[in-house]
Short mmCIF file of C-alpha atoms and ligand atoms in Angstrom, two decimals:
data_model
loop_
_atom_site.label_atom_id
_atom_site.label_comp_id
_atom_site.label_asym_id
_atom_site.label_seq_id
_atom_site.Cartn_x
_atom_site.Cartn_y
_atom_site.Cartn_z
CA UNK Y 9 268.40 160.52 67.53
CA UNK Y 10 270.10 160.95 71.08
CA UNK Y 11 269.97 157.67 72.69
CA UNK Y 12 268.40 158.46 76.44
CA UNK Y 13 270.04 157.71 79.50
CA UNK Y 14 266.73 156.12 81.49
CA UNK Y 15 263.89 154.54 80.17
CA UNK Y 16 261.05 153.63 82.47
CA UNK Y 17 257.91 151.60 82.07
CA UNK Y 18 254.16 151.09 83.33
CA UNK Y 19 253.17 147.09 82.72
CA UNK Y 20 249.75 146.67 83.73
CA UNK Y 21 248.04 143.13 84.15
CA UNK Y 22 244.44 143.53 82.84
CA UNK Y 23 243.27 141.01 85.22
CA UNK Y 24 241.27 144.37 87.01
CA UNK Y 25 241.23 147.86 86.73
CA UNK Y 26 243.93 150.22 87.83
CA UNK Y 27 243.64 150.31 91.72
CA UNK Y 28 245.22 152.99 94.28
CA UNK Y 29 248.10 150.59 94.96
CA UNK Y 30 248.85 150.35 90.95
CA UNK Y 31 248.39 154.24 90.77
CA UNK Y 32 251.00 154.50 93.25
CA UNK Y 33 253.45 152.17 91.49
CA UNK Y 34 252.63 154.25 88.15
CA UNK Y 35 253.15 158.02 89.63
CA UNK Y 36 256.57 156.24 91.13
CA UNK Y 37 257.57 155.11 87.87
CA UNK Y 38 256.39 158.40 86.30
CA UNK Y 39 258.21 160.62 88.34
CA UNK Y 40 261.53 158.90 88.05
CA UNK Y 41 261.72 158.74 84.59
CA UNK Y 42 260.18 162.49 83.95
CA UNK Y 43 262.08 163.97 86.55
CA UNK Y 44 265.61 162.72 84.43
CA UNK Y 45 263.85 163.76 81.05
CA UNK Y 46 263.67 159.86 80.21
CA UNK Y 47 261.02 157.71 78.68
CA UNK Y 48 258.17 156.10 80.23
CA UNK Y 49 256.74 153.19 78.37
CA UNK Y 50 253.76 151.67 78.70
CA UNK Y 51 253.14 147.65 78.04
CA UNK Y 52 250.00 145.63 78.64
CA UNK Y 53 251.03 142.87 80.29
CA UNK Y 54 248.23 140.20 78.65
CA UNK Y 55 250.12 137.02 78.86
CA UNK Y 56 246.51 135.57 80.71
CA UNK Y 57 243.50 135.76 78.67
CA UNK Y 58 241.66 133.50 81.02
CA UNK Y 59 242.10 135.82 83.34
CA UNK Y 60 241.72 138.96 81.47
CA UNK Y 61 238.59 141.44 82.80
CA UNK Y 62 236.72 142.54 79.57
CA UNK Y 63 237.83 145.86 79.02
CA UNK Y 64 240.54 146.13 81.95
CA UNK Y 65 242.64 147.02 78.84
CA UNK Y 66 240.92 150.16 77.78
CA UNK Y 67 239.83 151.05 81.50
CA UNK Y 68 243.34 151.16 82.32
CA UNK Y 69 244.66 153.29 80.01
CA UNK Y 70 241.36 155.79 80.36
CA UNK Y 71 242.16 156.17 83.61
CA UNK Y 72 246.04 156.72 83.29
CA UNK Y 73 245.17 159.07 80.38
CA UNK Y 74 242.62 160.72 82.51
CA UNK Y 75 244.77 160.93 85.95
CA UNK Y 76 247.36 163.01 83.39
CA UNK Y 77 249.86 160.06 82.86
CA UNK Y 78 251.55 160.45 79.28
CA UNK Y 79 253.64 157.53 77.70
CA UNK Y 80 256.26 157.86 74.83
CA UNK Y 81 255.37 155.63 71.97
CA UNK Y 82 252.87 153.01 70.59
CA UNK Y 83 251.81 150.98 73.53
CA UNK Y 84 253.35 147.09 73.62
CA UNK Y 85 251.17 144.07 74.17
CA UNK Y 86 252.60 141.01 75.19
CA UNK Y 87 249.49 138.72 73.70
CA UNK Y 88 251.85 139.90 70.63
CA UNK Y 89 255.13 138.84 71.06
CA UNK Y 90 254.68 135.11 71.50
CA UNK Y 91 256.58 134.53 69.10
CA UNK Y 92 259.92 135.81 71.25
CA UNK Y 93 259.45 134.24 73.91
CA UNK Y 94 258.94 130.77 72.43
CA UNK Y 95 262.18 131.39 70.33
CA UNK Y 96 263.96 131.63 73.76
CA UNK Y 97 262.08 128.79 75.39
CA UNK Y 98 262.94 126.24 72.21
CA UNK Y 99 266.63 127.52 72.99
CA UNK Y 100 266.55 126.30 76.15
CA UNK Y 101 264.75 123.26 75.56
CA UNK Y 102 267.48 122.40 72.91
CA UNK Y 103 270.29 123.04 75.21
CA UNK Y 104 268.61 121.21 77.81
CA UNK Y 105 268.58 124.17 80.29
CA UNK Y 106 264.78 123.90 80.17
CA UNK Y 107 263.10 120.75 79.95
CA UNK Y 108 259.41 119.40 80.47
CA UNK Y 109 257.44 119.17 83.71
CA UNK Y 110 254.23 116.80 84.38
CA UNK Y 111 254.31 117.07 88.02
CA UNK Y 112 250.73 117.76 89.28
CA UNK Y 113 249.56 120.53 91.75
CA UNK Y 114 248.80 117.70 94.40
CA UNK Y 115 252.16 116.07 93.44
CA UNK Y 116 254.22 119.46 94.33
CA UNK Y 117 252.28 120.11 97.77
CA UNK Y 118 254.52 118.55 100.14
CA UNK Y 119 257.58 120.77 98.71
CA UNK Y 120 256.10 124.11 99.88
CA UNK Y 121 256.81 125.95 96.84
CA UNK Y 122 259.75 125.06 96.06
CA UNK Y 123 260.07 122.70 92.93
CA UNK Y 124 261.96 119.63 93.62
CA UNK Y 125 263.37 118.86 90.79
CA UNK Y 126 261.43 115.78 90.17
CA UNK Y 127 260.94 115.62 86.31
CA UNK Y 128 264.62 117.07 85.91
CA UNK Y 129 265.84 114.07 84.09
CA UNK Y 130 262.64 112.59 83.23
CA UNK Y 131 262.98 113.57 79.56
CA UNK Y 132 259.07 113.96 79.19
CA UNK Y 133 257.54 115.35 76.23
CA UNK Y 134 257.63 119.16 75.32
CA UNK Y 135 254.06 118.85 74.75
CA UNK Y 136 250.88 118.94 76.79
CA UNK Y 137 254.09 119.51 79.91
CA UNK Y 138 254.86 122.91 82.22
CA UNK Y 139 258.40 123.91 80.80
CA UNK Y 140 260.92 124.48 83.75
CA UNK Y 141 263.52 126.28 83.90
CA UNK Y 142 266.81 124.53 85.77
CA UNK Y 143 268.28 126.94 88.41
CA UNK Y 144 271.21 126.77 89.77
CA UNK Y 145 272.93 126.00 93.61
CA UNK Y 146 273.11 130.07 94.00
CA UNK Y 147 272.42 133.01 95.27
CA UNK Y 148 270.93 136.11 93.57
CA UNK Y 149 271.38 139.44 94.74
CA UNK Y 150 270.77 143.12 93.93
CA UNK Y 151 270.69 146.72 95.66
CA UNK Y 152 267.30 148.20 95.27
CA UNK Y 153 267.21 152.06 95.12
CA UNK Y 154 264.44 151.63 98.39
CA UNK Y 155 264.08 148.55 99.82
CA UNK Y 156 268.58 148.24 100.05
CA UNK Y 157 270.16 144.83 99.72
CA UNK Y 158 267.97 141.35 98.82
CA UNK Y 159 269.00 138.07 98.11
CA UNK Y 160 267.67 134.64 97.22
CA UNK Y 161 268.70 131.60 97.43
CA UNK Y 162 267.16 130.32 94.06
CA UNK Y 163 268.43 126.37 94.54
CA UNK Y 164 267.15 126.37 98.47
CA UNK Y 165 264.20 129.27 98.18
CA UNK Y 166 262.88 128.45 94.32
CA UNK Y 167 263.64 125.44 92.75
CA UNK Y 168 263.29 125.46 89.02
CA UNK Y 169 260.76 127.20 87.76
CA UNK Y 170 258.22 127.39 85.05
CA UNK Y 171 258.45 129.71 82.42
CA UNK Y 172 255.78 127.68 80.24
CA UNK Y 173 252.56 126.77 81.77
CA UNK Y 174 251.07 123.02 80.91
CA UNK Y 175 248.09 125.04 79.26
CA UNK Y 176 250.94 127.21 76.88
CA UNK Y 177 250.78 130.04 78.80
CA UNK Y 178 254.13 131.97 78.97
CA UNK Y 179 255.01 133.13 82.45
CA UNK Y 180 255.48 137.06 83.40
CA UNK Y 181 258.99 135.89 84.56
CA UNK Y 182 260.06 135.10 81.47
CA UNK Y 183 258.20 137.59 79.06
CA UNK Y 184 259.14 140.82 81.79
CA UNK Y 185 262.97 139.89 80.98
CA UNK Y 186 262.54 139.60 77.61
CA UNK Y 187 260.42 142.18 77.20
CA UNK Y 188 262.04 144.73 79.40
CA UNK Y 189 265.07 144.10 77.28
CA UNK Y 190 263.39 144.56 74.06
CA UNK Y 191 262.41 147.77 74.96
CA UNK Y 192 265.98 149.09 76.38
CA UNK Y 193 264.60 149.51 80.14
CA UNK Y 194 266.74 151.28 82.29
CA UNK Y 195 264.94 151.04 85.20
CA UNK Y 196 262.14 149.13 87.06
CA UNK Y 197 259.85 151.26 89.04
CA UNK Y 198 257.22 148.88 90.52
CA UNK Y 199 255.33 147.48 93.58
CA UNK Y 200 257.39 145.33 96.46
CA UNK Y 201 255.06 142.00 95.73
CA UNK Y 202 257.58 141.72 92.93
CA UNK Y 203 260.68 141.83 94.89
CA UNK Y 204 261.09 138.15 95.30
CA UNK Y 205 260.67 137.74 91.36
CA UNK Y 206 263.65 139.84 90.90
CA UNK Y 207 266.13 136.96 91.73
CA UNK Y 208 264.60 134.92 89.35
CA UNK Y 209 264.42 137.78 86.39
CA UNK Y 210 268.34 138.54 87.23
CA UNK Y 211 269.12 134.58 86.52
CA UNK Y 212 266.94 134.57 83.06
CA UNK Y 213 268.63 138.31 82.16
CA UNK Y 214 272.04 136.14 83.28
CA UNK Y 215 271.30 133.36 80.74
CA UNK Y 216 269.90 135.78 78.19
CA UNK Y 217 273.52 138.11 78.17
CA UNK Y 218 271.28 140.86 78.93
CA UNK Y 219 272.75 143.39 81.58
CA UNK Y 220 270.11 143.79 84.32
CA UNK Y 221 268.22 147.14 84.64
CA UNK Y 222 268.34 149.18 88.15
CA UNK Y 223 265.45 148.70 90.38
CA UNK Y 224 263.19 150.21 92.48
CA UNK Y 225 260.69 148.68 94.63
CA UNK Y 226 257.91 150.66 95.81
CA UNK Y 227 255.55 150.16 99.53
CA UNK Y 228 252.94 147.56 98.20
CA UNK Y 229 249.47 149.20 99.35
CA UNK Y 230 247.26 146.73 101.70
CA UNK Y 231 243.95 146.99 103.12
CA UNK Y 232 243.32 147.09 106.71
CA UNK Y 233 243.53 143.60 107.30
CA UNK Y 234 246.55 142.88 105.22
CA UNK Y 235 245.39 141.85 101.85
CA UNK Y 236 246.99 143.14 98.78
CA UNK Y 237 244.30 146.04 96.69
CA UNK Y 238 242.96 144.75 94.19
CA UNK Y 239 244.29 141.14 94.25
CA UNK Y 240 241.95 139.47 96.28
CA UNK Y 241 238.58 141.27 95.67
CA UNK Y 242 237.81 143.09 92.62
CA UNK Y 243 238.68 146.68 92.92
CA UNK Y 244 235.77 149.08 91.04
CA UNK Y 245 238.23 151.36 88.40
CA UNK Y 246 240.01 154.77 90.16
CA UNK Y 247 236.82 157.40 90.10
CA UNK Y 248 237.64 159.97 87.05
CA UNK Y 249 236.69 162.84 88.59
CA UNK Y 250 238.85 161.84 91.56
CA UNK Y 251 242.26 162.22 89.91
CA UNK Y 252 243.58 165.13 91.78
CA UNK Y 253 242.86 164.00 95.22
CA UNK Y 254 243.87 160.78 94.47
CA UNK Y 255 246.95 161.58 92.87
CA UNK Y 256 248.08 163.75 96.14
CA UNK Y 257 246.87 160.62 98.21
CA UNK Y 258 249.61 158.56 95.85
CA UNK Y 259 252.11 161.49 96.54
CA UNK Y 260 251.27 161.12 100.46
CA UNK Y 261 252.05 157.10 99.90
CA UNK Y 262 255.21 157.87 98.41
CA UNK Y 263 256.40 159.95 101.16
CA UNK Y 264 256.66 162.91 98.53
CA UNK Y 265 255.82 166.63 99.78
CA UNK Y 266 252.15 167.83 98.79
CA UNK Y 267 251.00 171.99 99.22
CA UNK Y 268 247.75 172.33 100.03
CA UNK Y 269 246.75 174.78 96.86
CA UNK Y 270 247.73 171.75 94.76
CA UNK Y 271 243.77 170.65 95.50
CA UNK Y 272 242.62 173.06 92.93
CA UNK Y 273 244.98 172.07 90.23
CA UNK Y 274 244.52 169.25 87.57
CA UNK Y 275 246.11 166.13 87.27
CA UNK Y 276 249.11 167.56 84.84
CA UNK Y 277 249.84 170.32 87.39
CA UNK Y 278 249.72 168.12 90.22
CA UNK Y 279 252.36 165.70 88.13
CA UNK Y 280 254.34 169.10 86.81
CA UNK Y 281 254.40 170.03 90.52
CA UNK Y 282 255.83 166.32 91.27
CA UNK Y 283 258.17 165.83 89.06
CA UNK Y 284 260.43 169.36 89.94
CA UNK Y 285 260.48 167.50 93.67
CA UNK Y 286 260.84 163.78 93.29
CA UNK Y 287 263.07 162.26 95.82
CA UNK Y 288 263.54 158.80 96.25
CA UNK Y 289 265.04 159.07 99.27
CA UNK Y 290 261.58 159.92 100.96
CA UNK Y 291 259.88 156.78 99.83
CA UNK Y 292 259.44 154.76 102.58
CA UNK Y 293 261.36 151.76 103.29
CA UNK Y 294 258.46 149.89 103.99
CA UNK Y 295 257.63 146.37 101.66
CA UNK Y 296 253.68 147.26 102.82
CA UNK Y 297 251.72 150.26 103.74
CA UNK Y 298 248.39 149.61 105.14
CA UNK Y 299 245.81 151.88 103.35
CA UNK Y 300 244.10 153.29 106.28
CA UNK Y 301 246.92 155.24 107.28
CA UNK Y 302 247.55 156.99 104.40
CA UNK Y 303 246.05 160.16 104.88
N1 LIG O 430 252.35 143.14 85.33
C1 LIG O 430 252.84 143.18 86.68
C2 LIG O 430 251.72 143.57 87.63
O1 LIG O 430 250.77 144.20 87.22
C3 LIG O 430 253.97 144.15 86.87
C4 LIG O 430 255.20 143.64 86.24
C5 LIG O 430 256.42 144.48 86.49
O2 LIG O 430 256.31 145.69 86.75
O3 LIG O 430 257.50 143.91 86.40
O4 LIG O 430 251.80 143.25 88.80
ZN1 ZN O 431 257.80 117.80 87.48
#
């Protein structure tokens, strides 16, 4: 079996349906990968239960199914591979690079966001505790394929962070490294919310011996007055019988050309269509793109 040179990935939270912004941040990561021949992936990012809208799950992949999206192999589910990311949490722990946190919420709110430090040498208990990870006096920095040159600080701008939650919940930061290295990723195709995680993933990949993947950091999609989709209401799921319009409208987004006789074709011609004219160099270097003026 040829080993391929680019494997891409979809990881959808289910804590809501597949908005326009996510649909966008899926055709992105579609057409990169399809338009090299690679992989595309697709992992359900259920580290949150809590959280989880019944159903998101299948509602998700309806939709992508529906809108023409097809991924290469059995779907992963992080709720399943708990086990991997507590064997690299216990490593930590042991080598004290991690160690346990009991600050409270209320406790932290002076710091603005950025962890102190305070339980550093405490030696608390592993159980019942957030698990931090200890960062170092640095900074990160990478060269995304859109959004250019970004650094962070992660001493001054982060602070240790936690990869275990005090309830047991693994953090995305930790299970995306892990995971996107379990699963050879090439390249991360995904919304610009996520650009100031990358610093942090690049340190964990840096601890793990794990070379990083490229990236590329699509235009977040905002409502008119700012918001994130999706995040702070509950977006109803994409319309089925919308794909095609709705996939130009993501095309539009993405700065990609669109012909007009493409209204009358379905999803998979739109994508075939796509894929021949993918150019990242279109996509505009924007971290946000209000909604409204997408036309
Ligand atoms: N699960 C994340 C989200 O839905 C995306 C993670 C990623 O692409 O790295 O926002
Ligand atoms: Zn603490």
């Amino acid at each position: 079996m040829k080993s391929p040179s680019y494997i891409g990935r979809f990881a959808p939270t289910p804590s809501g349906y597949l908005h326009f912004g996510s649909l966008v941040a899926a055709l992105a990561s579609y057409l990169d990968a399809r338009s090299v021949g690679g992989l595309w992936l697709m992992r359900m990012e259920d580290l949150d239960p809590p959280r989880e809208v019944p159903g998101a799950q299948t509602a998700i992949l309806d939709t992508l199914e529906r809108y023409g999206f097809e991924w290469d192999g059995e779907r992963v589910n992080q709720s399943q591979r708990h086990d991997a990311y507590a064997q690299v949490i216990n490593h930590w722990l042991s080598q004290g690079l991690a160690y346990a946190c009991t600050c409270s919420r209320k406790q932290l709110e002076p710091f603005g966001g950025v962890y102190p430090g305070l339980c550093r040498d405490a030696g608390h208990g592993w159980e019942n505790a957030a698990i931090r990870i200890r960062v170092p006096q640095l900074q990160y920095a990478f060269e995304d394929r859109v959004q250019g040159n970004f650094q962070q600080h992660l001493g001054r701008e982060v602070g240790d962070f936690v990869i275990r939650r005090r309830d047991g919940l693994f953090a995305y930061q930790l299970a995306v490294v892990i995971d996107d290295a379990w699963q050879g990723i090439t390249d991360v195709v995904r919304g610009a919310d996520l650009l100031d995680s990358t610093p942090r993933q690049l340190y964990l990949q840096e601890l793990l011996g794990i070379a990083p993947p490229r990236y590329l950091h699509v235009p977040l999609i905002t409502q008119p007055d700012g918001n994130k989709l999706g995040k702070s209401y509950r977006s109803p799921p994409l319309p089925a019988d919308q794909a095609t319009p709705l996939l130009l409208r993501a095309l539009r987004a993405l700065g990609q050309p669109v012909d007009t006789q493409l209204r009358y074709g379905t999803p998979k011609e739109v994508l075939e269509w796509a894929i021949k004219r993918w150019d990242v160099a279109l996509i505009p270097r924007a971290s946000t793109l209000d909604e409204a003026r997408i036309h």
